GROMACS .gro file of C-alpha atoms in nm:
model
  204
    1MET     CA    1   3.114  -1.942   1.873
    2ILE     CA    2   3.178  -1.955   1.482
    3LYS     CA    3   2.921  -2.203   1.328
    4LEU     CA    4   3.105  -2.340   1.036
    5ILE     CA    5   3.012  -2.552   0.717
    6ILE     CA    6   3.262  -2.717   0.491
    7ALA     CA    7   3.176  -2.817   0.129
    8GLU     CA    8   3.420  -3.026  -0.041
    9ASP     CA    9   3.375  -3.353  -0.263
   10HIS     CA   10   3.683  -3.525  -0.103
   11GLN     CA   11   3.557  -3.666   0.219
   12ALA     CA   12   3.924  -3.701   0.338
   13LEU     CA   13   3.978  -3.337   0.318
   14ILE     CA   14   3.647  -3.273   0.521
   15ASP     CA   15   3.768  -3.540   0.777
   16GLY     CA   16   4.110  -3.364   0.820
   17MET     CA   17   3.968  -3.014   0.857
   18LYS     CA   18   3.737  -3.191   1.129
   19SER     CA   19   4.025  -3.341   1.310
   20PHE     CA   20   4.216  -3.039   1.314
   21LEU     CA   21   3.966  -2.791   1.421
   22LYS     CA   22   3.762  -3.018   1.668
   23ASN     CA   23   3.989  -2.868   1.953
   24GLU     CA   24   3.940  -2.513   1.876
   25SER     CA   25   3.723  -2.352   2.140
   26ASP     CA   26   3.565  -2.088   1.928
   27ILE     CA   27   3.459  -2.293   1.618
   28GLU     CA   28   3.206  -2.548   1.572
   29ILE     CA   29   3.147  -2.746   1.256
   30VAL     CA   30   2.786  -2.775   1.241
   31GLY     CA   31   2.795  -2.941   0.904
   32HIS     CA   32   2.948  -3.066   0.594
   33ALA     CA   33   2.832  -3.129   0.215
   34ASN     CA   34   2.987  -3.322  -0.074
   35ASP     CA   35   2.805  -3.112  -0.332
   36GLY     CA   36   2.674  -2.759  -0.400
   37LEU     CA   37   2.303  -2.825  -0.373
   38VAL     CA   38   2.336  -2.998  -0.039
   39LEU     CA   39   2.552  -2.696   0.083
   40ILE     CA   40   2.291  -2.446  -0.041
   41ASP     CA   41   2.035  -2.665   0.164
   42ILE     CA   42   2.216  -2.694   0.499
   43VAL     CA   43   2.327  -2.338   0.471
   44ARG     CA   44   1.944  -2.235   0.467
   45GLN     CA   45   1.868  -2.476   0.757
   46LEU     CA   46   2.168  -2.406   0.981
   47LYS     CA   47   2.260  -2.036   0.898
   48PRO     CA   48   2.635  -2.073   0.972
   49ASN     CA   49   2.869  -1.786   1.035
   50VAL     CA   50   3.107  -1.901   0.779
   51VAL     CA   51   3.137  -2.155   0.482
   52ILE     CA   52   3.434  -2.291   0.335
   53THR     CA   53   3.340  -2.426  -0.029
   54ASP     CA   54   3.548  -2.592  -0.314
   55ILE     CA   55   3.477  -2.421  -0.639
   56ARG     CA   56   3.439  -2.725  -0.842
   57MET     CA   57   3.177  -2.940  -0.695
   58PRO     CA   58   2.914  -3.192  -0.840
   59LYS     CA   59   2.560  -3.068  -0.927
   60CYS     CA   60   2.636  -2.722  -0.838
   61ASP     CA   61   2.972  -2.525  -0.852
   62GLY     CA   62   3.115  -2.327  -0.566
   63ILE     CA   63   3.075  -1.984  -0.758
   64ILE     CA   64   2.688  -2.050  -0.812
   65ALA     CA   65   2.648  -2.188  -0.435
   66THR     CA   66   2.814  -1.852  -0.309
   67LYS     CA   67   2.580  -1.650  -0.504
   68THR     CA   68   2.282  -1.815  -0.358
   69ILE     CA   69   2.411  -1.805  -0.018
   70LYS     CA   70   2.507  -1.462  -0.009
   71ALA     CA   71   2.168  -1.348  -0.155
   72GLU     CA   72   1.967  -1.543   0.113
   73LEU     CA   73   2.234  -1.466   0.404
   74PRO     CA   74   2.435  -1.195   0.348
   75ASN     CA   75   2.605  -1.215   0.685
   76THR     CA   76   2.742  -1.547   0.621
   77LYS     CA   77   3.098  -1.536   0.542
   78VAL     CA   78   3.197  -1.759   0.231
   79ILE     CA   79   3.570  -1.877   0.186
   80ALA     CA   80   3.641  -2.053  -0.151
   81PHE     CA   81   3.905  -2.346  -0.101
   82SER     CA   82   4.056  -2.456  -0.431
   83MET     CA   83   4.334  -2.599  -0.606
   84PHE     CA   84   4.378  -2.301  -0.852
   85ASP     CA   85   4.494  -1.935  -0.762
   86HIS     CA   86   4.407  -1.811  -1.125
   87ASP     CA   87   4.309  -1.423  -1.125
   88ASP     CA   88   3.980  -1.509  -1.292
   89ALA     CA   89   3.884  -1.792  -1.027
   90ILE     CA   90   3.946  -1.532  -0.755
   91SER     CA   91   3.769  -1.251  -0.938
   92GLN     CA   92   3.459  -1.462  -0.982
   93MET     CA   93   3.439  -1.573  -0.639
   94LYS     CA   94   3.487  -1.213  -0.522
   95GLU     CA   95   3.212  -1.110  -0.740
   96ALA     CA   96   2.981  -1.363  -0.608
   97GLY     CA   97   3.031  -1.241  -0.264
   98ALA     CA   98   3.314  -1.449  -0.105
   99SER     CA   99   3.534  -1.309   0.187
  100GLY     CA  100   3.812  -1.529   0.120
  101TYR     CA  101   4.005  -1.749  -0.095
  102ILE     CA  102   4.264  -2.020   0.009
  103MET     CA  103   4.435  -2.289  -0.151
  104LYS     CA  104   4.390  -2.639  -0.092
  105ASN     CA  105   4.794  -2.684  -0.037
  106ALA     CA  106   4.778  -2.447   0.229
  107SER     CA  107   4.833  -2.542   0.595
  108LEU     CA  108   4.550  -2.616   0.831
  109GLN     CA  109   4.678  -2.351   1.025
  110THR     CA  110   4.614  -2.115   0.726
  111VAL     CA  111   4.244  -2.245   0.711
  112LEU     CA  112   4.228  -2.164   1.049
  113GLU     CA  113   4.345  -1.818   1.019
  114ALA     CA  114   4.118  -1.758   0.727
  115ILE     CA  115   3.805  -1.849   0.929
  116ARG     CA  116   3.873  -1.639   1.207
  117ALA     CA  117   3.959  -1.341   0.975
  118VAL     CA  118   3.643  -1.343   0.747
  119ASN     CA  119   3.437  -1.392   1.071
  120GLU     CA  120   3.572  -1.073   1.207
  121GLY     CA  121   3.478  -0.877   0.898
  122TYR     CA  122   3.834  -0.900   0.708
  123SER     CA  123   3.917  -1.030   0.380
  124TYR     CA  124   4.143  -1.316   0.341
  125PHE     CA  125   4.265  -1.387  -0.048
  126VAL     CA  126   4.595  -1.566  -0.162
  127ASN     CA  127   4.713  -1.303  -0.364
  128GLU     CA  128   4.663  -1.020  -0.091
  129ALA     CA  129   4.744  -1.211   0.232
  130GLU     CA  130   5.094  -1.308   0.310
  131ASN     CA  131   5.106  -1.687   0.367
  132GLU     CA  132   5.414  -1.844   0.447
  133TYR     CA  133   5.247  -2.193   0.503
  134GLU     CA  134   5.146  -2.231   0.125
  135THR     CA  135   5.396  -2.451  -0.085
  136PRO     CA  136   5.443  -2.395  -0.461
  137LYS     CA  137   5.433  -2.720  -0.634
  138ASN     CA  138   5.711  -2.608  -0.866
  139GLU     CA  139   5.957  -2.586  -0.566
  140LEU     CA  140   5.847  -2.943  -0.470
  141VAL     CA  141   6.097  -3.245  -0.572
  142PHE     CA  142   5.990  -3.574  -0.525
  143SER     CA  143   6.183  -3.913  -0.638
  144SER     CA  144   6.005  -4.154  -0.861
  145ARG     CA  145   5.928  -4.382  -0.576
  146GLU     CA  146   5.792  -4.097  -0.377
  147LYS     CA  147   5.553  -4.029  -0.656
  148GLU     CA  148   5.437  -4.367  -0.684
  149ILE     CA  149   5.358  -4.375  -0.296
  150LEU     CA  150   5.198  -4.046  -0.317
  151GLN     CA  151   4.974  -4.182  -0.589
  152LEU     CA  152   4.896  -4.484  -0.383
  153ILE     CA  153   4.810  -4.274  -0.072
  154ALA     CA  154   4.578  -4.089  -0.305
  155GLU     CA  155   4.380  -4.411  -0.372
  156GLY     CA  156   4.342  -4.477  -0.029
  157LYS     CA  157   4.603  -4.731   0.020
  158SER     CA  158   4.744  -4.799   0.375
  159SER     CA  159   5.129  -4.840   0.448
  160GLN     CA  160   5.121  -5.197   0.442
  161GLU     CA  161   4.884  -5.211   0.129
  162ILE     CA  162   5.150  -4.986  -0.034
  163ALA     CA  163   5.442  -5.192   0.047
  164ASP     CA  164   5.280  -5.498  -0.074
  165ILE     CA  165   5.206  -5.334  -0.403
  166LEU     CA  166   5.548  -5.204  -0.452
  167PHE     CA  167   5.723  -5.506  -0.303
  168ILE     CA  168   5.909  -5.324  -0.054
  169GLU     CA  169   5.909  -5.309   0.341
  170LYS     CA  170   5.627  -5.144   0.525
  171SER     CA  171   5.923  -4.932   0.743
  172THR     CA  172   6.057  -4.829   0.393
  173VAL     CA  173   5.701  -4.698   0.295
  174ASP     CA  174   5.692  -4.535   0.652
  175SER     CA  175   6.013  -4.376   0.605
  176HIS     CA  176   5.939  -4.219   0.265
  177ARG     CA  177   5.604  -4.066   0.416
  178LYS     CA  178   5.832  -3.878   0.675
  179ASN     CA  179   6.058  -3.769   0.421
  180MET     CA  180   5.778  -3.642   0.209
  181SER     CA  181   5.614  -3.496   0.486
  182LYS     CA  182   5.925  -3.291   0.573
  183LYS     CA  183   5.945  -3.166   0.205
  184ILE     CA  184   5.612  -3.006   0.212
  185LYS     CA  185   5.621  -2.881   0.574
  186ILE     CA  186   5.322  -3.097   0.720
  187ILE     CA  187   5.287  -3.298   1.012
  188GLY     CA  188   5.068  -3.626   1.026
  189LYS     CA  189   4.922  -3.899   0.803
  190THR     CA  190   4.588  -3.696   0.771
  191ASP     CA  191   4.780  -3.394   0.599
  192LEU     CA  192   4.959  -3.603   0.364
  193THR     CA  193   4.664  -3.787   0.255
  194LYS     CA  194   4.522  -3.445   0.187
  195PHE     CA  195   4.820  -3.336  -0.005
  196ALA     CA  196   4.839  -3.659  -0.193
  197LEU     CA  197   4.465  -3.619  -0.295
  198GLU     CA  198   4.497  -3.277  -0.445
  199ARG     CA  199   4.798  -3.382  -0.647
  200LYS     CA  200   4.647  -3.729  -0.741
  201TYR     CA  201   4.697  -3.660  -1.142
  202ASP     CA  202   4.991  -3.443  -1.124
  203TYR     CA  203   5.230  -3.705  -1.149
  204LEU     CA  204   5.069  -3.986  -1.387
   0.00000   0.00000   0.00000
């Protein structure tokens, strides 16, 4: 059994991963954290096999947290979870002891692959692993209305609330949701919410 801890300051992303991974018989999410200090504390207590951590978090960033975790629990594998694929960020996480680095716009299936790979002793880095599930931002084309709806989704609005704000029918919002999901090759409201949260400020 792979004992997993997730550290991410957006609770919706944690909830999305929990929902996706709950049916995987070989993985148990034993804890989660919304900042780096809490992450270090629960890792010390629960001693997981794998940690997925955001790089940018309150109180203590993922790089420092990873260094601390690897110094105290060298057998715990760490996967960085980031919006950025900059070489320097990847290098810093490697130097800190991370075994993997995946993008937040990667599919949940990719997250699953990364967890299993690092647990088996392999490395899983975005610039080294062939990842057909990633969707490069510059290839996405959204209409003005879709951008408005994405922003409202990121703010936690329901389809009905979005319809009321934009003075359109709820069925129209649902139709836009389906179209956007097709464009970014995801399935389900949770994944679309995850995507919207990570792109919250891209279209302002």
